Coordinates of C-alpha atoms in Angstrom, one line a residue:
X24 CA 40.8 -26.8 -37.9
X25 CA 41.6 -23.7 -35.9
X26 CA 40.9 -21.5 -38.9
X27 CA 37.4 -22.9 -39.3
X28 CA 34.5 -20.5 -38.6
X29 CA 33.4 -22.5 -35.6
X30 CA 36.8 -22.5 -34.0
X31 CA 37.3 -18.8 -34.6
X32 CA 33.9 -17.9 -33.2
X33 CA 34.5 -19.9 -30.0
X34 CA 37.9 -18.3 -29.5
X35 CA 36.4 -14.8 -30.1
X36 CA 33.5 -15.5 -27.7
X37 CA 35.8 -16.8 -25.0
X38 CA 38.2 -13.9 -25.2
X39 CA 35.8 -11.0 -25.8
X40 CA 32.9 -12.2 -23.6
X41 CA 33.7 -14.8 -21.0
X42 CA 36.9 -13.4 -19.6
X43 CA 35.7 -9.8 -19.3
X44 CA 32.4 -11.0 -17.8
X45 CA 34.1 -13.3 -15.3
X46 CA 36.4 -10.4 -14.2
X47 CA 33.4 -8.0 -14.0
X48 CA 31.4 -10.5 -12.1
X49 CA 34.2 -11.0 -9.5
X50 CA 34.7 -7.2 -9.1
X51 CA 30.9 -6.6 -8.9
X52 CA 30.5 -9.4 -6.4
X53 CA 33.2 -8.1 -4.1
X54 CA 32.0 -4.5 -4.3
X55 CA 28.4 -5.5 -3.9
X56 CA 29.4 -7.6 -0.8
X57 CA 31.2 -4.6 0.7
X58 CA 28.4 -2.2 -0.1
X59 CA 25.6 -4.5 1.3
X60 CA 27.7 -5.4 4.3
X61 CA 28.3 -1.7 5.1
X62 CA 24.6 -1.0 4.5
X63 CA 23.4 -3.8 6.8
X64 CA 25.8 -2.8 9.6
X65 CA 24.9 0.9 9.3
X66 CA 21.2 0.1 9.3
X67 CA 21.4 -2.1 12.4
X68 CA 23.6 0.4 14.2
X69 CA 21.2 3.2 13.3
X70 CA 18.2 1.2 14.6
X71 CA 20.1 0.6 17.9
X72 CA 21.0 4.3 18.1
X73 CA 17.4 5.2 17.6
X74 CA 16.5 3.0 20.6
X75 CA 19.3 4.5 22.6
X76 CA 17.8 7.9 21.8
X77 CA 14.4 6.7 22.9
X78 CA 15.9 5.4 26.2
X79 CA 17.8 8.7 26.8
X80 CA 14.7 10.8 26.2
X81 CA 12.6 8.7 28.6
X82 CA 15.2 8.5 31.4
X83 CA 15.8 12.3 31.1
X84 CA 12.1 12.8 31.7
X85 CA 12.2 10.5 34.7
X86 CA 15.2 12.3 36.1
X87 CA 13.6 15.7 35.6
X88 CA 10.5 14.3 37.3
X89 CA 12.6 13.4 40.4
X90 CA 14.2 16.9 40.5
X91 CA 10.8 18.6 40.1
X92 CA 9.1 16.4 42.8
X93 CA 11.9 16.9 45.3
X94 CA 11.9 20.7 45.0
X95 CA 8.2 21.1 44.9
X96 CA 6.5 23.0 47.8
X97 CA 4.3 20.0 48.7
X98 CA 7.2 17.7 49.2
X99 CA 9.2 20.3 51.2
X100 CA 6.2 21.0 53.4
X101 CA 5.9 17.3 54.2
X102 CA 9.6 17.1 55.0
X103 CA 9.4 20.2 57.2
X104 CA 6.5 18.8 59.2
X105 CA 8.2 15.4 59.4
X106 CA 11.3 17.0 60.8
X107 CA 9.5 19.2 63.3
X108 CA 9.1 17.2 66.6
X109 CA 6.4 19.7 67.7
X110 CA 4.2 19.1 64.7
X111 CA 0.8 17.5 65.6
X112 CA -0.6 14.3 64.2
X113 CA -3.1 16.2 62.3
X114 CA -0.4 18.3 60.5
X115 CA 1.5 15.1 59.7
X116 CA -1.6 13.4 58.3
X117 CA -2.6 16.5 56.3
X118 CA 0.8 17.1 54.7
X119 CA 1.1 13.4 53.9
X120 CA -2.3 13.4 52.2
X121 CA -1.3 16.4 50.2
X122 CA 1.8 14.6 49.1
X123 CA -0.1 11.6 48.0
X124 CA -2.6 13.7 46.0
X125 CA 0.4 15.5 44.4
X126 CA 2.0 12.2 43.4
X127 CA -1.4 10.8 42.2
X128 CA -2.1 13.9 40.1
X129 CA 1.3 13.7 38.5
X130 CA 0.9 10.1 37.6
X131 CA -2.6 10.6 36.1
X132 CA -1.4 13.5 34.0
X133 CA 1.7 11.7 32.7
X134 CA 1.3 9.9 29.4
X135 CA 4.3 7.6 30.0
X136 CA 2.7 5.9 33.0
X137 CA 5.3 7.3 35.5
X138 CA 4.4 6.9 39.2
X139 CA 6.1 8.4 42.2
X140 CA 6.7 7.2 45.8
X141 CA 8.8 8.6 48.6
X142 CA 10.5 6.7 51.4
X143 CA 11.5 8.3 54.7
X144 CA 14.1 6.5 56.7
X145 CA 12.0 6.3 59.8
X146 CA 8.6 5.9 58.3
X147 CA 8.8 3.6 55.3
X148 CA 7.0 4.3 52.0
X149 CA 4.5 7.1 51.7
X150 CA 1.8 4.8 50.3
X151 CA 2.0 1.8 52.6
X152 CA 4.6 2.6 55.3
X153 CA 6.0 -0.8 54.4
X154 CA 9.8 -1.1 55.3
X155 CA 10.5 -4.5 53.7
X156 CA 11.9 -2.5 50.7
X157 CA 15.2 -2.4 52.7
X158 CA 15.7 -6.1 51.9
X159 CA 15.2 -5.6 48.2
X160 CA 18.1 -5.9 45.7
X161 CA 17.5 -2.5 44.2
X162 CA 17.7 -0.8 47.6
X163 CA 20.9 -2.7 48.5
X164 CA 22.5 -1.6 45.2
X165 CA 21.4 2.0 45.9
X166 CA 22.8 2.0 49.5
X167 CA 26.1 0.2 48.9
X168 CA 27.0 0.9 45.3
X169 CA 25.0 4.1 44.7
X170 CA 23.1 2.6 41.7
X171 CA 20.3 5.1 41.2
X172 CA 18.8 3.3 38.1
X173 CA 17.2 0.0 39.0
X174 CA 16.5 -3.1 36.9
X175 CA 13.0 -4.5 36.4
X176 CA 11.2 -5.3 39.6
X177 CA 7.8 -5.0 41.4
X178 CA 7.1 -2.6 44.3
X179 CA 4.3 -2.9 46.8
X180 CA 4.6 0.8 47.7
X181 CA 2.3 2.0 45.0
X182 CA -1.0 3.9 45.0
X183 CA -3.2 1.0 43.8
X184 CA -3.1 -2.8 43.1
X185 CA -2.6 -2.3 39.3
X186 CA 0.6 -0.5 39.9
X187 CA 1.7 -3.0 42.5
X188 CA 1.3 -5.8 40.0
X189 CA 3.1 -4.4 37.1
X190 CA 6.8 -4.7 36.4
X191 CA 8.7 -1.3 36.8
X192 CA 12.1 0.2 36.6
X193 CA 13.0 3.1 38.8
X194 CA 15.2 6.1 39.4
X195 CA 16.2 6.8 43.0
X196 CA 16.6 10.4 44.0
X197 CA 17.8 11.6 47.5
X198 CA 15.1 13.2 49.5
X199 CA 16.6 16.4 51.0
X200 CA 15.0 19.1 53.1
X201 CA 16.3 22.2 51.3
X202 CA 16.4 24.5 54.3
X203 CA 18.4 22.3 56.5
X204 CA 20.0 20.2 53.7
X205 CA 19.2 17.1 55.7
X206 CA 18.8 13.8 53.9
X207 CA 15.5 12.3 54.9
X208 CA 15.3 9.3 52.6
X209 CA 14.8 9.1 48.8
X210 CA 12.2 9.6 46.1
X211 CA 11.5 6.7 43.8
X212 CA 10.3 7.6 40.3
X213 CA 8.9 4.5 38.6
X214 CA 8.2 3.9 34.9
X215 CA 6.7 0.7 33.3
X216 CA 9.2 -1.8 32.1
X217 CA 7.1 -2.3 29.0
X218 CA 7.8 1.2 27.8
X219 CA 11.3 0.1 26.9
X220 CA 10.9 -3.7 26.6
X221 CA 8.1 -3.4 23.9
X222 CA 10.3 -1.0 21.9
X223 CA 13.5 -3.2 22.1
X224 CA 11.6 -6.4 21.2
X225 CA 10.4 -4.7 18.0
X226 CA 14.0 -4.4 16.8
X227 CA 14.9 -7.3 14.4
X228 CA 18.4 -8.2 13.5
X229 CA 18.4 -10.8 10.8
X230 CA 16.0 -13.7 11.4
X231 CA 17.0 -14.9 14.9
X232 CA 19.1 -12.1 16.2
X233 CA 17.9 -10.0 19.2
X234 CA 18.7 -6.9 21.1
X235 CA 19.0 -6.7 24.9
X236 CA 19.6 -3.9 27.5
X237 CA 22.2 -5.0 30.1
X238 CA 23.7 -3.6 33.3
X239 CA 27.5 -3.5 33.6
X240 CA 27.2 -6.8 35.5
X241 CA 25.5 -8.5 32.6
X242 CA 22.0 -8.6 34.1
X243 CA 19.0 -7.7 32.1
X244 CA 17.6 -4.2 32.8
X245 CA 14.2 -5.1 31.3
X246 CA 13.8 -8.7 32.6
X247 CA 14.5 -10.1 29.1
X248 CA 15.3 -13.8 28.8
X249 CA 19.1 -14.2 28.5
X250 CA 19.3 -18.0 29.3
X251 CA 20.7 -19.1 25.9
X252 CA 23.0 -16.2 25.3
X253 CA 24.1 -15.1 28.8
X254 CA 27.6 -16.5 28.5
X255 CA 28.2 -14.9 25.1
X256 CA 26.8 -11.6 26.2
X257 CA 28.9 -11.6 29.4
X258 CA 32.1 -12.2 27.3
X259 CA 30.9 -9.5 24.9
X260 CA 30.7 -7.0 27.8
X261 CA 34.2 -7.9 28.9
X262 CA 35.5 -7.3 25.4
X263 CA 33.7 -4.0 25.2
X264 CA 35.4 -2.9 28.5
X265 CA 38.8 -4.1 27.3
X266 CA 38.8 -3.0 23.6
X267 CA 36.3 -0.2 23.3
X268 CA 36.7 1.7 26.6
X269 CA 36.6 5.1 25.0
X270 CA 34.0 4.4 22.3
X271 CA 30.2 4.8 22.7
X272 CA 29.3 2.3 20.1
X273 CA 30.8 -0.3 17.7
X274 CA 30.6 -3.7 16.1
X275 CA 32.8 -6.8 16.6
X276 CA 32.7 -10.5 15.9
X277 CA 32.6 -13.2 18.6
X278 CA 32.8 -17.0 18.4
X279 CA 30.0 -18.9 20.3
X280 CA 28.6 -22.4 19.9
X281 CA 30.8 -23.1 16.9
X282 CA 29.7 -20.1 14.8
X283 CA 30.7 -16.5 14.4
X284 CA 28.2 -13.9 15.8
X285 CA 28.3 -10.2 15.3
X286 CA 27.7 -8.0 18.3
X287 CA 26.5 -4.4 18.0
X288 CA 26.7 -2.3 21.1
X289 CA 25.8 1.2 22.3
X290 CA 26.8 2.4 25.7
X291 CA 24.5 4.5 28.0
X292 CA 27.1 6.0 30.3
X293 CA 24.7 7.9 32.6
X294 CA 23.1 4.7 33.7
X295 CA 26.2 2.4 33.2
X296 CA 24.0 0.3 30.8
X297 CA 24.8 -1.2 27.4
X298 CA 22.5 -2.0 24.5
X299 CA 23.8 -5.2 22.8
X300 CA 22.5 -6.7 19.6
X301 CA 23.7 -10.2 18.6
X302 CA 23.1 -12.1 15.3
X303 CA 24.9 -15.0 13.5
X304 CA 27.2 -13.5 10.9
X305 CA 26.1 -16.0 8.2
X306 CA 22.5 -15.1 8.8
X307 CA 23.1 -11.3 8.6
X308 CA 25.1 -11.6 5.4
X309 CA 22.9 -14.2 3.8
X310 CA 22.0 -11.8 1.0
X311 CA 25.7 -11.4 0.1
X312 CA 26.1 -15.1 -0.3
X313 CA 23.0 -15.3 -2.5
X314 CA 24.4 -12.6 -4.8
X315 CA 27.6 -14.4 -5.2
X316 CA 25.8 -17.7 -6.0
X317 CA 23.7 -15.8 -8.5
X318 CA 26.8 -14.4 -10.2
X319 CA 28.3 -17.9 -10.5
X320 CA 25.1 -19.3 -12.0
X321 CA 24.9 -16.5 -14.5
X322 CA 28.5 -17.0 -15.5
X323 CA 27.9 -20.7 -16.2
X324 CA 24.7 -19.9 -18.1
X325 CA 26.6 -17.3 -20.2
X326 CA 29.3 -19.9 -21.0
X327 CA 26.7 -22.3 -22.2
X328 CA 25.0 -19.6 -24.3
X329 CA 28.3 -18.6 -25.8
X330 CA 29.2 -22.1 -26.9
X331 CA 25.7 -22.7 -28.4
X332 CA 25.9 -19.3 -30.2
X333 CA 29.3 -20.2 -31.6
X334 CA 28.0 -23.5 -33.0
X335 CA 24.9 -21.9 -34.5
X336 CA 26.8 -19.0 -36.2
X337 CA 29.5 -21.4 -37.5
X338 CA 27.1 -23.2 -39.8
X339 CA 27.6 -20.6 -42.6
X340 CA 24.3 -18.8 -42.7
X341 CA 25.4 -15.5 -44.1
X342 CA 24.5 -16.2 -47.7
X343 CA 20.8 -17.2 -47.1
X344 CA 20.5 -14.4 -44.6
X345 CA 21.6 -11.9 -47.1
X346 CA 19.0 -13.2 -49.6
X347 CA 16.3 -13.0 -47.0
X348 CA 17.4 -9.5 -46.1
X349 CA 16.9 -8.4 -49.7
X350 CA 13.5 -10.1 -49.8
X351 CA 12.5 -8.3 -46.6
X352 CA 13.1 -4.9 -48.2
X353 CA 10.4 -5.8 -50.8
X354 CA 8.1 -7.0 -48.0
X355 CA 8.6 -3.7 -46.2
X356 CA 7.4 -1.9 -49.3
X357 CA 4.5 -4.3 -49.8
X358 CA 5.9 -5.9 -52.9
X359 CA 5.2 -9.5 -51.9
X360 CA 5.6 -11.1 -55.4
X361 CA 9.1 -9.6 -55.9
X362 CA 10.0 -10.8 -52.4
X363 CA 9.0 -14.3 -53.2
X364 CA 11.2 -14.3 -56.3
X365 CA 14.2 -13.0 -54.1
X366 CA 13.8 -15.8 -51.5
X367 CA 16.6 -18.3 -51.4
X368 CA 15.8 -21.8 -52.4
X369 CA 14.9 -24.1 -49.5
X370 CA 17.3 -27.0 -49.2
X371 CA 16.4 -30.6 -48.7
X372 CA 18.0 -30.8 -45.2
X373 CA 16.5 -30.0 -41.8
X374 CA 19.0 -27.4 -40.7
X375 CA 18.1 -24.2 -39.0
X376 CA 18.8 -22.2 -42.1
X377 CA 16.4 -24.3 -44.2
X378 CA 13.8 -24.1 -41.5
X379 CA 14.1 -20.3 -41.3
X380 CA 13.9 -19.9 -45.0
X381 CA 10.9 -22.1 -45.3
X382 CA 9.1 -20.4 -42.4
X383 CA 9.9 -16.9 -43.9
X384 CA 8.4 -17.9 -47.2
X385 CA 5.3 -19.3 -45.6
X386 CA 5.0 -16.1 -43.5
X387 CA 5.3 -13.9 -46.6
X388 CA 2.4 -15.8 -48.3
X389 CA 0.3 -15.6 -45.1
X390 CA 1.1 -11.9 -44.6
X391 CA 0.0 -11.1 -48.1
X392 CA -3.2 -12.9 -47.5
X393 CA -3.8 -11.2 -44.2
X394 CA -3.2 -7.8 -45.5
X395 CA -5.5 -8.4 -48.5
X396 CA -8.3 -9.5 -46.1
X397 CA -7.6 -7.1 -43.3
X398 CA -10.0 -4.4 -44.3
X399 CA -13.0 -6.7 -44.6
X400 CA -12.1 -8.5 -41.3
X401 CA -11.8 -5.1 -39.5
X402 CA -15.3 -4.0 -40.8
X403 CA -16.8 -7.3 -39.5
X404 CA -15.1 -6.9 -36.2
X405 CA -16.4 -3.3 -35.8
X406 CA -19.9 -4.4 -36.7
X407 CA -19.8 -7.3 -34.2
X408 CA -18.5 -5.1 -31.5
X409 CA -21.2 -2.6 -32.0
X410 CA -24.0 -5.2 -32.0
X411 CA -22.6 -6.6 -28.8
X412 CA -22.6 -3.2 -27.1
X413 CA -26.1 -2.5 -28.4
X414 CA -27.5 -5.6 -26.8
X415 CA -25.9 -4.9 -23.4
X416 CA -29.1 -4.1 -21.5
X417 CA -29.7 -4.6 -17.8
X418 CA -31.8 -7.8 -17.4
X419 CA -32.7 -6.9 -13.8
X420 CA -35.0 -4.1 -15.2
X421 CA -37.2 -6.6 -17.0
X422 CA -37.3 -8.8 -13.9
X423 CA -38.2 -5.8 -11.7
X424 CA -40.9 -4.7 -14.1
X425 CA -42.6 -8.1 -14.1
X426 CA -42.6 -8.1 -10.3
X427 CA -44.2 -4.6 -10.4
X428 CA -46.9 -5.9 -12.8
X429 CA -47.4 -8.9 -10.5
X430 CA -47.8 -6.6 -7.5
X431 CA -50.3 -4.4 -9.3
X432 CA -52.3 -7.4 -10.4
X433 CA -52.4 -8.6 -6.8
X434 CA -53.8 -5.2 -5.8
X435 CA -56.3 -5.5 -8.6
X436 CA -55.0 -2.3 -10.3
X437 CA -56.1 -3.5 -13.8
X438 CA -55.6 0.0 -15.3
X439 CA -52.0 0.3 -14.2
X440 CA -51.4 -3.4 -15.1
X441 CA -52.5 -2.6 -18.7
X442 CA -50.5 0.6 -18.9
X443 CA -47.3 -1.1 -17.5
X444 CA -47.7 -4.1 -19.8
X445 CA -48.2 -1.8 -22.8
X446 CA -45.1 0.2 -21.9
X447 CA -43.0 -2.9 -21.4
X448 CA -44.2 -4.3 -24.7
X449 CA -43.3 -1.1 -26.5
X450 CA -39.8 -1.2 -24.9
X451 CA -39.2 -4.8 -25.9
X452 CA -40.3 -4.2 -29.5
X453 CA -38.0 -1.2 -29.6
X454 CA -35.1 -3.1 -28.1
X455 CA -35.4 -6.2 -30.3
X456 CA -35.6 -4.1 -33.5
X457 CA -32.0 -4.2 -34.7
X458 CA -32.7 -3.4 -38.3
X459 CA -31.1 0.1 -37.9
X460 CA -28.3 1.4 -35.8
X461 CA -29.8 5.0 -35.9
X462 CA -33.2 6.1 -34.7
X463 CA -35.0 9.5 -34.5
X464 CA -34.6 11.4 -31.3
X465 CA -38.4 11.4 -30.9
X466 CA -38.4 7.6 -31.0
X467 CA -35.7 7.3 -28.4
X468 CA -37.5 9.8 -26.2
X469 CA -40.7 7.8 -26.5
X470 CA -38.8 4.7 -25.4
X471 CA -37.4 6.8 -22.4
X472 CA -40.9 7.9 -21.4
X473 CA -42.1 4.3 -21.3
X474 CA -39.0 3.4 -19.3
X475 CA -39.6 6.3 -16.8
X476 CA -43.3 5.4 -16.5
X477 CA -42.3 1.9 -15.3
X478 CA -39.7 3.4 -13.0
X479 CA -42.3 5.7 -11.5
X480 CA -44.6 2.8 -10.7
X481 CA -41.7 1.3 -8.7
X482 CA -40.4 4.4 -6.9
X483 CA -43.5 6.7 -6.9
X484 CA -42.8 10.0 -5.1
X485 CA -39.1 9.2 -4.7
X486 CA -38.6 9.8 -8.5
X487 CA -38.9 13.3 -9.8
X488 CA -38.2 13.7 -13.5
X489 CA -38.0 16.9 -15.6
X490 CA -38.0 16.5 -19.4
X491 CA -37.1 19.5 -21.6
X492 CA -37.5 18.2 -25.2
X493 CA -36.8 20.5 -28.1
X494 CA -39.4 19.7 -30.9
X495 CA -36.9 20.8 -33.6
X496 CA -34.5 18.0 -32.5
X497 CA -37.1 15.2 -32.7
X498 CA -36.5 14.4 -36.4
X499 CA -32.7 14.1 -36.3
X500 CA -31.0 10.7 -36.0
X501 CA -29.0 9.4 -33.1
X502 CA -27.4 6.1 -32.1
X503 CA -29.9 3.8 -30.5
X504 CA -29.9 3.2 -26.7
X505 CA -27.6 6.1 -25.7
X506 CA -30.0 7.9 -23.4
X507 CA -31.5 5.0 -21.3
X508 CA -28.2 3.9 -19.6
X509 CA -27.6 7.6 -18.6
X510 CA -31.1 8.0 -17.1
X511 CA -30.8 4.6 -15.4
X512 CA -27.5 5.6 -13.7
X513 CA -28.9 9.0 -12.7
X514 CA -31.9 7.4 -11.0
X515 CA -29.9 4.6 -9.3
X516 CA -27.2 6.8 -7.8
X517 CA -29.5 9.6 -6.8
X518 CA -31.7 7.1 -4.9
X519 CA -28.6 5.7 -3.2
X520 CA -27.6 9.2 -1.9
X521 CA -30.8 11.0 -0.8
X522 CA -33.6 8.5 -1.3
X523 CA -35.2 10.9 -3.8
X524 CA -34.0 11.1 -7.4
X525 CA -34.2 14.5 -9.1
X526 CA -33.3 14.0 -12.7
X527 CA -33.4 16.5 -15.6
X528 CA -33.3 15.2 -19.2
X529 CA -32.9 17.7 -22.1
X530 CA -32.6 17.6 -25.9
X531 CA -31.7 20.8 -27.7
X532 CA -30.2 22.1 -30.9
X533 CA -27.4 24.5 -30.4
X534 CA -24.6 25.8 -32.7
X535 CA -25.5 23.3 -35.4
X536 CA -25.1 20.4 -32.9
X537 CA -27.5 18.1 -31.0
X538 CA -27.2 18.3 -27.2
X539 CA -28.4 15.5 -25.0
X540 CA -28.1 16.3 -21.3
X541 CA -28.8 14.2 -18.2
X542 CA -28.4 15.9 -14.8
X543 CA -29.0 14.3 -11.3
X544 CA -28.5 14.9 -7.6
X545 CA -26.7 11.6 -7.0
X546 CA -23.4 10.6 -5.4
X547 CA -21.3 12.2 -8.2
X548 CA -17.9 10.9 -9.4
X549 CA -14.4 11.1 -8.1
X550 CA -11.9 13.3 -10.1
X551 CA -9.9 10.2 -11.0
X552 CA -13.0 8.5 -12.6
X553 CA -13.9 11.7 -14.5
X554 CA -10.3 12.0 -15.8
X555 CA -10.2 8.3 -16.8
X556 CA -13.5 8.7 -18.8
X557 CA -12.2 11.7 -20.6
X558 CA -8.9 10.0 -21.5
X559 CA -10.8 6.9 -22.9
X560 CA -12.7 9.2 -25.2
X561 CA -9.4 10.7 -26.5
X562 CA -7.9 7.3 -27.2
X563 CA -9.8 7.0 -30.5
X564 CA -10.9 3.4 -30.2
X565 CA -14.1 2.2 -28.5
X566 CA -13.8 0.9 -25.0
X567 CA -14.1 -2.9 -24.7
X568 CA -17.3 -2.8 -22.7
X569 CA -18.1 -6.5 -22.6
X570 CA -14.8 -7.2 -20.7
X571 CA -15.1 -4.1 -18.4
X572 CA -15.5 -4.8 -14.7
X573 CA -16.2 -2.2 -12.0
X574 CA -18.1 1.1 -12.0
X575 CA -19.6 3.2 -14.8
X576 CA -20.2 0.3 -17.2
X577 CA -23.4 1.8 -18.5
X578 CA -21.8 5.2 -19.1
X579 CA -18.8 3.5 -20.8
X580 CA -21.3 1.6 -23.0
X581 CA -22.8 4.9 -24.2
X582 CA -19.5 6.6 -24.7
X583 CA -18.1 3.6 -26.7
X584 CA -21.1 3.5 -29.0
X585 CA -21.0 7.2 -29.6
X586 CA -17.4 6.9 -30.5
X587 CA -18.1 4.1 -32.9
X588 CA -20.9 6.0 -34.6
X589 CA -19.6 9.6 -34.7
X590 CA -15.8 9.3 -34.4
X591 CA -14.1 12.7 -33.9
X592 CA -17.4 14.6 -34.2
X593 CA -18.5 13.3 -30.8
X594 CA -17.8 15.4 -27.8
X595 CA -18.4 14.9 -24.1
X596 CA -18.9 17.4 -21.3
X597 CA -18.8 15.8 -17.9
X598 CA -19.3 17.8 -14.7
X599 CA -19.3 15.8 -11.5
X600 CA -18.4 16.3 -7.8
X601 CA -18.5 13.7 -5.1
X602 CA -21.7 14.0 -3.1
X603 CA -23.2 16.8 -5.3
X604 CA -24.4 15.0 -8.4
X605 CA -23.4 14.6 -12.1
X606 CA -24.2 16.3 -15.3
X607 CA -23.4 14.5 -18.6
X608 CA -23.7 16.4 -21.9
X609 CA -23.4 14.4 -25.2
X610 CA -22.7 16.8 -28.1
X611 CA -23.5 15.0 -31.4
X612 CA -23.4 16.0 -35.1
X613 CA -26.7 16.6 -36.8
X614 CA -27.8 13.6 -39.0
X615 CA -31.0 14.1 -40.8
X616 CA -33.5 11.3 -41.4

């Protein structure tokens, strides 16, 4: 039994396919897990690092502002007057007003929304003279612990109600009179809490993870909600102090609420703050788990495929396959009768081999029939395609014409009603005459003149047409209805642009070719559309106009019918610029009537 074809194939498939694939799947799974894990951790760390850079840039600006304000002449003049016991009330009021104007000017000109206030020990804030700030938490931290960077709070000592209502963070800077080096109080440089909170809330770690900015005590710097994770974040800060004292950033796991969380941190030493991002480990590495599951499913599917393939190949199909291979060589050379003689006999059973043999024989008969009838079928298809393109005329034109005639009749313009009706009748007779695919240039131009006459009744002075017709070209034959769609597009897009359509239509014999040119002052074409039209002409087969959607359907109709009628002898010159108009030149071979 082992030496049977089925047994040998199953053994070969197991050894040569399943075992190597299982080994490869395991190795790839482990390596992919390591790579994705490293990529996720690096990406998250980089995002937090970018936020830390943003924080550093903003706080450096705030600190520079404090230095600049403290050393400014306006501030020093105010301190000098404030220190001088002989200064008058007018001098005090004047210097204080100048200081307020300086603070206001700085706030207005600063794009980050920074505001400034100053607090003298004996006079309160510069804006309100309110001294209740001494009871605030931020002031107590500044006095007793020298914390110069505050957490989010509100401050009544601001220049207006809007600033008093908003949440701010601040930098406190000693207010020193530089000549005497006497400390008079402090300068408070405020920046909106939203500057940093909006940025940090845009950072996404996994689906439910979040990033917070904490003080060394575990309090939120930006008034973020820490109620659910406060205990875990507090323990995380303790581990950072204990295990990562000399490191600015890092990643470590932490157990909380029965699951493992990953904590990403970045220290801000200047402010003694820490940026911490937390996310469940399973959620962050969900993609790795999915890859491993996919590998397992693929391995199982491959095992099933291998077993099925072993059973199929073990049925002993080599002999009929060889016979069919020899028959295929005759089919390849078009020798269908010889191929049918070489076909293996179809057995009475219902096995796959018998089915394939039977189907191949039927396919050979059908293929011979199809090849024999292909030429005729192709000709019929080409003719049907051409007729369909020929009949693609805008029905709105006839509807608009009837409305024009109705309007003329209402105005009792019997002369114009008769002329318009006669022109429309000529156009309909010309359109419905499908006896010939080719017409004289003169007949096509007569149709165009009737068409333009009706358009002129509709648009009047807004339509300016110049026709330059070469009498020598009138007797040559062209494909029917290749001028009207071009003129229609020229008028339509010119009216859309300027309200006045200036269209030039020319027929001319040049270099033993017939030139038909339509030029307008319309909206033009984009370079992409021009390139697409030129490529469609080079493709060699007519464009399927009836299924075309979008722009330039009329132009594509013309180009397709020209390609059908003239083949490689048809050439197109297309000059167009957006907003400047379009010139289309059809260069056709001379066909005598």
